Amino acid sequence: MNKTKFIMSKNSLLNAALTSAAFIMSYVLLSFYTEGDQIHYKRLYEAFEAAYFWEVMDLGVLHVSSAEPITLYILWVGAVWGIDKNVYISIFNSILVFGLLVLLARKKAPLYIYLLLLTNFYLIVFLTGAERLKFAYIFFVFAAISTSTFGRFGNIALAPFSHFQALIYFPSLILYYLYYDLKLFLRYYLTVKLLIVIVLFAVFGAVVSLFKFDEILAKAIIYISENAQITEAVNLLILLIVALSATKNRLRMFLVLLPLFPAVVLLGGERVNMIAVSLVIYYLLIEERLNRPLPILLLCYFSIQSIFFISNIIQFGDGFYGLSSHKPYTPSLIRIS
């Protein structure tokens, strides 16, 4: 009993120290982060200071093209109360880090996993540049550490109202949750007749597409050339290989990542790869397989990327300085970009 209390006390002290450090680091980095998307978020926060409740959504659309109510009203509350923006955001950054620390402690992660995840490129992005997406991730993290079904599903349901991009996670989450049901269905109910029906629908779809093949091909060429989707699909494929090399259940991991391949084409590779990395890290963590060689190499890569991101913040006021887009992106898994 005494040993258990000592361990709990030690974990509590570590969590308190790291959460406090995250607050300080967040405040310092946000003080330097004056360009890029932060220009628009600061203007929004200033506009919220004198805004009424019913004006919040319109101001969100005007300044940051956002209609997610939870994030906008959270920011509005801080602005109306006169809290300094960097302090206010750093509080929520600390909440995100605290939730992550609780998750790591429950999975008995070794200290080097703590280090690699706390210096991970994406976590630094959430603490600085990804203002809205951060709130969605807070809900996802607290869903992961919740001990009740209501808490888990409630937090997951609220995430899209913080950032609509959270909806991209849902097909993967559903496939993970329903894996055993799907496995039973494929084993006992996938009959020859059902296969014939599926093939007929596929042939029908192919025939219909032939009538507009030239139009579809032209649009595909333009879209791929503009968004470099092939490179991003390769990155996603490399990530799949990393995940399959470490997971206990390869079929389940494959199903989790499968919906993200068409999503690369439909939504753009950068954001989808970011989601894929998050899912792989989370599921390998709960399987206690994040300490395998390839996942460790991947985590080291992203920790190195965070150095360049922080350097850009300090030097240029924007972590994404020099990139064509000021939005969260996935560094290439092939080279240091």
CSV table of C-alpha atoms in Angstrom, one decimal:
chain,number,residue,atom,x,y,z
A,1,MET,CA,0.0,0.0,0.0
A,2,ASN,CA,2.8,2.4,1.0
A,3,LYS,CA,4.7,1.6,-2.2
A,4,THR,CA,1.5,2.2,-4.3
A,5,LYS,CA,1.0,5.6,-2.6
A,6,PHE,CA,4.6,6.5,-3.2
A,7,ILE,CA,4.3,5.7,-6.9
A,8,MET,CA,1.1,7.7,-7.2
A,9,SER,CA,2.7,10.6,-5.4
A,10,LYS,CA,5.7,10.4,-7.7
A,11,ASN,CA,3.5,10.3,-10.8
A,12,SER,CA,1.5,13.3,-9.5
A,13,LEU,CA,4.7,15.3,-8.9
A,14,LEU,CA,6.0,14.4,-12.4
A,15,ASN,CA,2.6,15.4,-14.0
A,16,ALA,CA,2.5,18.7,-12.1
A,17,ALA,CA,6.1,19.5,-13.1
A,18,LEU,CA,5.7,18.6,-16.8
A,19,THR,CA,2.3,20.4,-17.0
A,20,SER,CA,3.8,23.5,-15.5
A,21,ALA,CA,6.7,23.3,-17.9
A,22,ALA,CA,4.3,22.9,-20.8
A,23,PHE,CA,2.5,26.1,-19.7
A,24,ILE,CA,5.7,28.1,-19.5
A,25,MET,CA,7.0,26.7,-22.9
A,26,SER,CA,3.6,27.4,-24.5
A,27,TYR,CA,3.5,31.0,-23.2
A,28,VAL,CA,7.1,31.6,-24.4
A,29,LEU,CA,6.5,30.2,-27.9
A,30,LEU,CA,3.2,32.0,-28.3
A,31,SER,CA,4.9,35.2,-27.4
A,32,PHE,CA,7.2,34.7,-30.4
A,33,TYR,CA,4.5,33.4,-32.7
A,34,THR,CA,3.3,36.6,-34.2
A,35,GLU,CA,2.9,35.8,-37.9
A,36,GLY,CA,1.0,33.2,-40.0
A,37,ASP,CA,-2.4,32.1,-38.8
A,38,GLN,CA,-1.8,33.8,-35.4
A,39,ILE,CA,-2.4,37.1,-37.0
A,40,HIS,CA,-6.0,36.2,-37.7
A,41,TYR,CA,-6.5,34.5,-34.4
A,42,LYS,CA,-5.2,37.5,-32.5
A,43,ARG,CA,-7.6,39.8,-34.5
A,44,LEU,CA,-10.4,37.4,-33.7
A,45,TYR,CA,-9.6,37.5,-30.0
A,46,GLU,CA,-9.5,41.3,-30.0
A,47,ALA,CA,-12.8,41.4,-31.8
A,48,PHE,CA,-14.3,39.1,-29.2
A,49,GLU,CA,-13.4,41.5,-26.4
A,50,ALA,CA,-16.4,43.7,-27.2
A,51,ALA,CA,-18.6,41.1,-28.9
A,52,TYR,CA,-22.0,39.9,-27.8
A,53,PHE,CA,-22.9,36.2,-27.5
A,54,TRP,CA,-24.9,36.2,-30.7
A,55,GLU,CA,-22.1,37.8,-32.7
A,56,VAL,CA,-19.5,35.1,-32.0
A,57,MET,CA,-20.2,32.8,-34.9
A,58,ASP,CA,-20.3,35.6,-37.5
A,59,LEU,CA,-16.9,36.9,-36.2
A,60,GLY,CA,-15.5,33.4,-36.4
A,61,VAL,CA,-16.4,33.1,-40.0
A,62,LEU,CA,-15.2,36.6,-40.8
A,63,HIS,CA,-11.7,36.3,-39.2
A,64,VAL,CA,-10.7,32.6,-39.4
A,65,SER,CA,-13.4,31.1,-41.7
A,66,SER,CA,-14.5,29.0,-38.7
A,67,ALA,CA,-18.0,27.9,-37.6
A,68,GLU,CA,-17.1,25.5,-34.9
A,69,PRO,CA,-19.1,26.7,-31.9
A,70,ILE,CA,-17.1,25.2,-29.0
A,71,THR,CA,-13.7,26.7,-30.0
A,72,LEU,CA,-15.2,30.0,-30.8
A,73,TYR,CA,-17.2,30.4,-27.5
A,74,ILE,CA,-14.2,29.2,-25.5
A,75,LEU,CA,-12.1,31.9,-27.0
A,76,TRP,CA,-14.9,34.5,-26.6
A,77,VAL,CA,-15.1,33.7,-22.8
A,78,GLY,CA,-11.4,34.4,-22.4
A,79,ALA,CA,-11.6,37.6,-24.4
A,80,VAL,CA,-14.6,38.9,-22.6
A,81,TRP,CA,-13.0,38.2,-19.2
A,82,GLY,CA,-10.0,40.2,-20.3
A,83,ILE,CA,-7.5,37.3,-20.0
A,84,ASP,CA,-4.3,37.7,-22.0
A,85,LYS,CA,-4.6,35.5,-25.1
A,86,ASN,CA,-1.2,33.8,-24.7
A,87,VAL,CA,-2.0,33.0,-21.0
A,88,TYR,CA,-5.5,31.8,-21.8
A,89,ILE,CA,-4.3,29.5,-24.7
A,90,SER,CA,-1.5,28.2,-22.5
A,91,ILE,CA,-4.0,27.1,-19.9
A,92,PHE,CA,-5.7,24.8,-22.5
A,93,ASN,CA,-2.3,23.7,-23.8
A,94,SER,CA,-1.5,22.6,-20.2
A,95,ILE,CA,-4.8,20.7,-20.1
A,96,LEU,CA,-3.9,18.9,-23.3
A,97,VAL,CA,-0.5,17.9,-22.0
A,98,PHE,CA,-1.9,16.8,-18.7
A,99,GLY,CA,-4.4,14.5,-20.4
A,100,LEU,CA,-1.5,13.1,-22.5
A,101,LEU,CA,0.5,12.5,-19.3
A,102,VAL,CA,-2.3,10.7,-17.6
A,103,LEU,CA,-2.7,8.4,-20.7
A,104,LEU,CA,1.1,7.7,-20.7
A,105,ALA,CA,1.0,6.9,-17.0
A,106,ARG,CA,-1.9,4.5,-17.4
A,107,LYS,CA,-0.1,2.6,-20.1
A,108,LYS,CA,3.1,2.5,-18.0
A,109,ALA,CA,5.1,4.1,-20.8
A,110,PRO,CA,8.8,4.3,-20.2
A,111,LEU,CA,10.4,7.8,-19.7
A,112,TYR,CA,11.9,7.9,-23.2
A,113,ILE,CA,8.4,7.6,-24.7
A,114,TYR,CA,7.4,10.6,-22.5
A,115,LEU,CA,10.3,12.5,-23.9
A,116,LEU,CA,9.6,11.6,-27.5
A,117,LEU,CA,5.9,12.4,-27.3
A,118,LEU,CA,6.3,15.6,-25.4
A,119,THR,CA,8.8,16.8,-28.0
A,120,ASN,CA,6.8,15.5,-30.9
A,121,PHE,CA,6.3,17.8,-33.9
A,122,TYR,CA,2.5,17.6,-33.8
A,123,LEU,CA,2.3,18.4,-30.1
A,124,ILE,CA,4.3,21.5,-30.7
A,125,VAL,CA,2.0,22.4,-33.5
A,126,PHE,CA,-1.0,22.0,-31.3
A,127,LEU,CA,0.5,24.2,-28.6
A,128,THR,CA,1.2,27.0,-31.1
A,129,GLY,CA,-0.1,27.1,-34.6
A,130,ALA,CA,-3.1,24.8,-34.6
A,131,GLU,CA,-5.4,26.9,-32.4
A,132,ARG,CA,-8.8,25.2,-33.2
A,133,LEU,CA,-7.6,21.7,-33.8
A,134,LYS,CA,-6.0,21.7,-30.3
A,135,PHE,CA,-9.5,21.8,-28.7
A,136,ALA,CA,-10.6,18.8,-30.8
A,137,TYR,CA,-7.6,16.9,-29.6
A,138,ILE,CA,-8.3,17.8,-26.0
A,139,PHE,CA,-11.6,16.0,-26.3
A,140,PHE,CA,-10.0,13.0,-28.0
A,141,VAL,CA,-7.4,12.7,-25.3
A,142,PHE,CA,-9.9,13.0,-22.5
A,143,ALA,CA,-12.1,10.4,-24.3
A,144,ALA,CA,-9.0,8.1,-24.3
A,145,ILE,CA,-8.5,8.5,-20.5
A,146,SER,CA,-12.2,8.5,-19.5
A,147,THR,CA,-13.3,5.5,-17.4
A,148,SER,CA,-16.9,5.6,-18.4
A,149,THR,CA,-18.7,4.9,-21.7
A,150,PHE,CA,-20.5,8.2,-21.5
A,151,GLY,CA,-17.3,10.0,-21.0
A,152,ARG,CA,-15.6,8.3,-23.9
A,153,PHE,CA,-18.4,8.8,-26.5
A,154,GLY,CA,-19.4,12.2,-25.1
A,155,ASN,CA,-15.9,13.6,-25.6
A,156,ILE,CA,-15.6,12.0,-29.1
A,157,ALA,CA,-19.0,13.5,-30.1
A,158,LEU,CA,-17.9,17.0,-29.0
A,159,ALA,CA,-14.6,16.9,-30.9
A,160,PRO,CA,-16.1,17.9,-34.3
A,161,PHE,CA,-17.7,20.9,-32.8
A,162,SER,CA,-14.2,22.2,-31.9
A,163,HIS,CA,-12.8,21.5,-35.4
A,164,PHE,CA,-14.8,19.9,-38.2
A,165,GLN,CA,-11.6,18.1,-39.3
A,166,ALA,CA,-12.2,15.8,-36.4
A,167,LEU,CA,-14.9,14.0,-38.5
A,168,ILE,CA,-12.1,12.5,-40.6
A,169,TYR,CA,-11.2,10.3,-37.6
A,170,PHE,CA,-14.6,8.8,-37.3
A,171,PRO,CA,-14.4,6.1,-40.0
A,172,SER,CA,-11.2,4.8,-38.5
A,173,LEU,CA,-12.5,4.9,-35.0
A,174,ILE,CA,-15.7,3.1,-36.0
A,175,LEU,CA,-13.7,0.4,-37.8
A,176,TYR,CA,-11.5,-0.1,-34.8
A,177,TYR,CA,-14.5,-0.3,-32.5
A,178,LEU,CA,-16.4,-2.7,-34.8
A,179,TYR,CA,-13.4,-4.8,-35.8
A,180,TYR,CA,-14.6,-8.1,-34.2
A,181,ASP,CA,-18.1,-7.7,-35.5
A,182,LEU,CA,-16.8,-7.1,-39.0
A,183,LYS,CA,-14.6,-10.1,-38.6
A,184,LEU,CA,-17.5,-12.3,-37.7
A,185,PHE,CA,-19.6,-10.9,-40.5
A,186,LEU,CA,-17.0,-11.6,-43.1
A,187,ARG,CA,-16.5,-15.1,-41.7
A,188,TYR,CA,-20.2,-16.2,-41.5
A,189,TYR,CA,-22.3,-13.9,-43.7
A,190,LEU,CA,-20.1,-13.0,-46.7
A,191,THR,CA,-21.8,-15.4,-49.1
A,192,VAL,CA,-21.3,-16.0,-52.8
A,193,LYS,CA,-24.5,-14.2,-53.6
A,194,LEU,CA,-23.4,-11.1,-51.6
A,195,LEU,CA,-20.0,-11.2,-53.4
A,196,ILE,CA,-21.9,-11.3,-56.8
A,197,VAL,CA,-24.0,-8.3,-55.8
A,198,ILE,CA,-20.9,-6.3,-54.7
A,199,VAL,CA,-19.1,-7.2,-58.0
A,200,LEU,CA,-22.2,-6.1,-60.0
A,201,PHE,CA,-22.4,-2.8,-58.3
A,202,ALA,CA,-18.6,-2.3,-58.9
A,203,VAL,CA,-19.0,-3.0,-62.6
A,204,PHE,CA,-22.1,-0.7,-62.8
A,205,GLY,CA,-20.1,2.1,-61.2
A,206,ALA,CA,-17.2,1.5,-63.6
A,207,VAL,CA,-19.5,1.6,-66.6
A,208,VAL,CA,-21.2,4.8,-65.5
A,209,SER,CA,-17.8,6.5,-64.9
A,210,LEU,CA,-16.8,5.6,-68.5
A,211,PHE,CA,-19.3,8.1,-69.8
A,212,LYS,CA,-17.4,10.9,-68.0
A,213,PHE,CA,-14.0,9.4,-68.0
A,214,ASP,CA,-12.3,12.3,-69.8
A,215,GLU,CA,-13.8,14.8,-67.3
A,216,ILE,CA,-12.9,12.7,-64.3
A,217,LEU,CA,-9.4,12.1,-65.6
A,218,ALA,CA,-8.8,15.8,-66.3
A,219,LYS,CA,-10.0,16.8,-62.8
A,220,ALA,CA,-7.9,14.1,-61.2
A,221,ILE,CA,-4.7,15.2,-63.0
A,222,ILE,CA,-5.3,18.8,-62.0
A,223,TYR,CA,-6.0,17.9,-58.4
A,224,ILE,CA,-3.0,15.6,-58.0
A,225,SER,CA,-0.7,18.1,-59.6
A,226,GLU,CA,-1.9,20.8,-57.3
A,227,ASN,CA,-1.8,18.8,-54.1
A,228,ALA,CA,1.1,16.4,-54.6
A,229,GLN,CA,-1.2,13.5,-53.5
A,230,ILE,CA,1.1,10.8,-54.8
A,231,THR,CA,3.9,11.8,-52.4
A,232,GLU,CA,1.5,12.0,-49.5
A,233,ALA,CA,0.0,8.6,-50.4
A,234,VAL,CA,3.5,7.2,-50.3
A,235,ASN,CA,4.0,8.8,-46.9
A,236,LEU,CA,0.8,7.1,-45.7
A,237,LEU,CA,1.9,3.8,-47.1
A,238,ILE,CA,5.3,4.1,-45.2
A,239,LEU,CA,3.4,4.9,-42.1
A,240,LEU,CA,1.2,1.8,-42.6
A,241,ILE,CA,4.3,-0.3,-42.9
A,242,VAL,CA,5.7,1.1,-39.7
A,243,ALA,CA,2.3,0.4,-37.9
A,244,LEU,CA,2.0,-3.1,-39.2
A,245,SER,CA,5.6,-3.9,-38.1
A,246,ALA,CA,4.7,-3.2,-34.5
A,247,THR,CA,1.0,-3.8,-33.9
A,248,LYS,CA,-0.4,-7.0,-32.3
A,249,ASN,CA,-3.3,-7.1,-34.7
A,250,ARG,CA,-2.2,-6.3,-38.3
A,251,LEU,CA,-5.7,-6.7,-39.8
A,252,ARG,CA,-7.2,-4.3,-37.3
A,253,MET,CA,-4.5,-1.7,-37.8
A,254,PHE,CA,-4.9,-2.0,-41.6
A,255,LEU,CA,-8.6,-1.4,-41.3
A,256,VAL,CA,-8.0,1.7,-39.1
A,257,LEU,CA,-5.7,3.3,-41.7
A,258,LEU,CA,-7.7,2.1,-44.8
A,259,PRO,CA,-10.2,4.9,-44.9
A,260,LEU,CA,-7.4,7.5,-44.9
A,261,PHE,CA,-6.1,6.4,-48.4
A,262,PRO,CA,-9.2,7.7,-50.3
A,263,ALA,CA,-9.2,10.6,-47.9
A,264,VAL,CA,-5.8,11.6,-49.2
A,265,VAL,CA,-7.3,12.1,-52.6
A,266,LEU,CA,-10.5,13.8,-51.4
A,267,LEU,CA,-9.1,16.1,-48.7
A,268,GLY,CA,-5.4,16.5,-49.2
A,269,GLY,CA,-2.5,14.5,-48.0
A,270,GLU,CA,-1.0,16.8,-45.4
A,271,ARG,CA,-3.9,16.9,-42.9
A,272,VAL,CA,-4.8,13.2,-43.5
A,273,ASN,CA,-1.2,12.1,-42.8
A,274,MET,CA,-1.3,14.1,-39.6
A,275,ILE,CA,-4.4,12.2,-38.6
A,276,ALA,CA,-2.8,8.9,-39.6
A,277,VAL,CA,0.2,9.5,-37.4
A,278,SER,CA,-2.0,10.4,-34.4
A,279,LEU,CA,-4.0,7.2,-34.8
A,280,VAL,CA,-0.9,5.0,-35.2
A,281,ILE,CA,0.8,6.5,-32.1
A,282,TYR,CA,-2.4,6.2,-30.0
A,283,TYR,CA,-3.2,2.6,-31.0
A,284,LEU,CA,0.4,1.4,-30.6
A,285,LEU,CA,0.5,3.2,-27.2
A,286,ILE,CA,-2.6,1.4,-25.9
A,287,GLU,CA,-1.2,-1.9,-27.3
A,288,GLU,CA,2.1,-1.1,-25.5
A,289,ARG,CA,3.9,-1.6,-28.8
A,290,LEU,CA,5.2,2.0,-29.3
A,291,ASN,CA,8.6,0.9,-28.1
A,292,ARG,CA,9.3,-1.2,-31.2
A,293,PRO,CA,12.2,-0.2,-33.5
A,294,LEU,CA,10.3,1.4,-36.4
A,295,PRO,CA,7.9,3.4,-34.2
A,296,ILE,CA,10.8,4.7,-32.1
A,297,LEU,CA,12.6,5.8,-35.3
A,298,LEU,CA,9.4,7.5,-36.4
A,299,LEU,CA,9.1,9.3,-33.1
A,300,CYS,CA,12.7,10.4,-33.2
A,301,TYR,CA,12.1,11.8,-36.7
A,302,PHE,CA,9.2,13.9,-35.5
A,303,SER,CA,11.1,15.1,-32.5
A,304,ILE,CA,13.9,16.3,-34.8
A,305,GLN,CA,11.3,18.1,-37.0
A,306,SER,CA,10.0,20.0,-33.9
A,307,ILE,CA,13.5,21.6,-33.6
A,308,PHE,CA,13.1,23.2,-37.0
A,309,PHE,CA,9.5,24.2,-36.3
A,310,ILE,CA,10.5,25.9,-33.0
A,311,SER,CA,13.5,27.6,-34.7
A,312,ASN,CA,11.1,29.1,-37.3
A,313,ILE,CA,8.9,30.4,-34.6
A,314,ILE,CA,11.8,32.2,-32.8
A,315,GLN,CA,13.4,33.5,-36.0
A,316,PHE,CA,10.4,34.3,-38.2
A,317,GLY,CA,7.4,34.4,-35.8
A,318,ASP,CA,5.8,31.5,-37.7
A,319,GLY,CA,6.6,27.8,-37.4
A,320,PHE,CA,5.4,27.2,-41.0
A,321,TYR,CA,7.6,29.9,-42.4
A,322,GLY,CA,8.8,29.1,-45.9
A,323,LEU,CA,6.0,26.7,-46.7
A,324,SER,CA,3.3,27.2,-49.2
A,325,SER,CA,0.5,26.7,-46.6
A,326,HIS,CA,0.2,28.0,-43.1
A,327,LYS,CA,-1.7,25.0,-41.9
A,328,PRO,CA,-0.7,21.9,-40.0
A,329,TYR,CA,1.2,19.5,-42.2
A,330,THR,CA,2.9,16.2,-42.1
A,331,PRO,CA,6.7,16.4,-42.6
A,332,SER,CA,7.7,14.0,-45.4
A,333,LEU,CA,8.5,10.5,-44.1
A,334,ILE,CA,11.0,10.3,-46.9
A,335,ARG,CA,13.2,13.4,-46.2
A,336,ILE,CA,13.6,16.2,-43.7
A,337,SER,CA,11.7,19.1,-45.3
